[in-house]
Coordinates of N, CA and C in Angstrom, one line a residue:
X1 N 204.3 131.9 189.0 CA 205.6 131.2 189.2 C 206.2 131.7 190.5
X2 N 206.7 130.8 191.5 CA 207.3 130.7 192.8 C 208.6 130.6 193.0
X3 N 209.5 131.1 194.0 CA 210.5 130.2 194.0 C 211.3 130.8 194.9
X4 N 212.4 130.3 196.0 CA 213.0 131.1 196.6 C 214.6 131.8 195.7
X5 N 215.0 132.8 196.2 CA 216.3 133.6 195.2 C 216.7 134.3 196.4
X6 N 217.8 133.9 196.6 CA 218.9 134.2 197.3 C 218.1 134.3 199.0
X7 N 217.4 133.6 199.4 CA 216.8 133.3 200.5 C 215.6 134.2 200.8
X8 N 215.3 134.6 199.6 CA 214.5 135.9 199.3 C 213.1 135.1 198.8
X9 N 211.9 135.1 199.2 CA 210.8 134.5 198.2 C 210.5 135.6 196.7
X10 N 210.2 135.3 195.7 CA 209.9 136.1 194.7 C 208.9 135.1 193.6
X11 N 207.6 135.8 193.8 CA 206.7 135.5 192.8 C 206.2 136.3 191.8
X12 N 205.9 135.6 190.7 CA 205.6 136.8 189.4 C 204.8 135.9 189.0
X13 N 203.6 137.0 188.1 CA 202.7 136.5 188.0 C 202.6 136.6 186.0
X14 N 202.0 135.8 185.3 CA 202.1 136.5 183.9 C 200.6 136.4 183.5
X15 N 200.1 137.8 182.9 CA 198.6 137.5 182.3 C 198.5 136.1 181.1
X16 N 197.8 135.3 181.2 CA 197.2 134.0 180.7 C 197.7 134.4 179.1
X17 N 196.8 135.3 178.7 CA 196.8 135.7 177.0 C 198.2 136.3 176.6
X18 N 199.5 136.6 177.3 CA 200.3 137.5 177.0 C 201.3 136.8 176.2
X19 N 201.7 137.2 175.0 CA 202.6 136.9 173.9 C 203.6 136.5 174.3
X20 N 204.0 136.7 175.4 CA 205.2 135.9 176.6 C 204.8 134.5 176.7
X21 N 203.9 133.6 177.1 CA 203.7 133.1 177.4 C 203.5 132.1 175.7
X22 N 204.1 131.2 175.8 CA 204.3 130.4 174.6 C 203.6 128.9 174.3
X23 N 203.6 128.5 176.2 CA 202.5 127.3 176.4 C 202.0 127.1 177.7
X24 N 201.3 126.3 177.7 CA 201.0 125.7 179.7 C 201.1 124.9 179.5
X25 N 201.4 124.0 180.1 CA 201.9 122.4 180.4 C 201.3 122.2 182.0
X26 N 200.4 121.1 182.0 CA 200.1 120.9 183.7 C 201.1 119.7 183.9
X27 N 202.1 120.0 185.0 CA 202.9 119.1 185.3 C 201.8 117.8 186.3
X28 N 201.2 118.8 187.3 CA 200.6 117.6 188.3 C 199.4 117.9 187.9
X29 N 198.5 117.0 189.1 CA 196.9 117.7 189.6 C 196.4 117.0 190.6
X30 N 195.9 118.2 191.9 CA 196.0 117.9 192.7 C 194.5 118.2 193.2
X31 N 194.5 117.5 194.7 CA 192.9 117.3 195.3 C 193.5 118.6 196.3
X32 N 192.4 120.2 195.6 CA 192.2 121.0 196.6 C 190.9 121.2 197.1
X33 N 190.7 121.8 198.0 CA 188.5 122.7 198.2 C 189.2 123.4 198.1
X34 N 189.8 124.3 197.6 CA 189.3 125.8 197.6 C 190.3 126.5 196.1
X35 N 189.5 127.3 195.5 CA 190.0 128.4 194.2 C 191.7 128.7 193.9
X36 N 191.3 129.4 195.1 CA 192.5 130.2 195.7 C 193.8 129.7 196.4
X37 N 194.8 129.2 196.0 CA 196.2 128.5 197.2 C 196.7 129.9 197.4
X38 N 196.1 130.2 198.0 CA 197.2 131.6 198.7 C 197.6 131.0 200.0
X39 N 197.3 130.4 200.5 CA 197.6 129.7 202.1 C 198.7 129.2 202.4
X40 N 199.1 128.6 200.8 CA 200.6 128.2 200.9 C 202.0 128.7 200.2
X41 N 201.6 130.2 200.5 CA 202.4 131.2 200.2 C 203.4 130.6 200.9
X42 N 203.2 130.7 202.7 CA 203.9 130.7 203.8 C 204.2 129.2 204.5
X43 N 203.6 128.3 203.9 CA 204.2 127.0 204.3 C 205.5 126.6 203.1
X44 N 206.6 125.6 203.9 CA 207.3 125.4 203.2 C 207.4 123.9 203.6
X45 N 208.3 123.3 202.7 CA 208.3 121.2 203.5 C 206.9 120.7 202.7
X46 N 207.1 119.6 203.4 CA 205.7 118.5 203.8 C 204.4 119.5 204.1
X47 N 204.4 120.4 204.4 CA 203.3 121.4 204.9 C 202.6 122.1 203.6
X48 N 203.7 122.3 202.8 CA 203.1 122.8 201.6 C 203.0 122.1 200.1
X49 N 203.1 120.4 200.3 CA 202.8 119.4 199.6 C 201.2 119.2 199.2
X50 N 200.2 119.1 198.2 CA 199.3 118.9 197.4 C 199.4 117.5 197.2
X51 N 198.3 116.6 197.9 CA 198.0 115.0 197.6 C 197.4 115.0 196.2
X52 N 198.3 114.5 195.6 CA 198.3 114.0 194.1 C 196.7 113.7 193.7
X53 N 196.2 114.1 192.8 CA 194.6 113.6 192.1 C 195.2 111.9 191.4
X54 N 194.5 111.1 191.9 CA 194.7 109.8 191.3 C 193.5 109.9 190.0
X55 N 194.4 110.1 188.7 CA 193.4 109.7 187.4 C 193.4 108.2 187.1
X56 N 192.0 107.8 187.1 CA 191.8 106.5 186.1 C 192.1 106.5 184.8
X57 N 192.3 105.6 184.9 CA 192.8 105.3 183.3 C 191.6 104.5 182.6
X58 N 190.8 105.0 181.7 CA 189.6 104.7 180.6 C 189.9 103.0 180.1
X59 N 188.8 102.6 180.7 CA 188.2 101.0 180.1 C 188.3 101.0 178.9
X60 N 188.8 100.1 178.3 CA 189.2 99.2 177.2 C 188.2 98.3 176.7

């Protein structure tokens, strides 16, 4: 989880399995190459926008 607080960046991270955690929900999904988005720690704007994955929708 990301976010800016009081002009301050602050990320927390939570382990997957932890009793805290109640659900995931994928809001988007997006077209990356690579594992890892650490790159856009430090972009902010248009710069650190993800081109949306266009899903098809299954034949009828």
């Amino acid at each position: 989880v990301r976010k800016m607080s009081f002009g301050e960046g602050v990320e927390r991270v939570f382990p997957l399995y932890s009793p805290i955690v109640e659900s995931i929900t994928v809001v988007r999904r997006g077209v990356v190459r690579r594992a890892k988005l650490y790159y856009l720690r430090g972009r902010t704007g248009k710069s650190a926008r993800i081109v949306e994955r266009k899903m098809n929708a299954p034949k009828a």
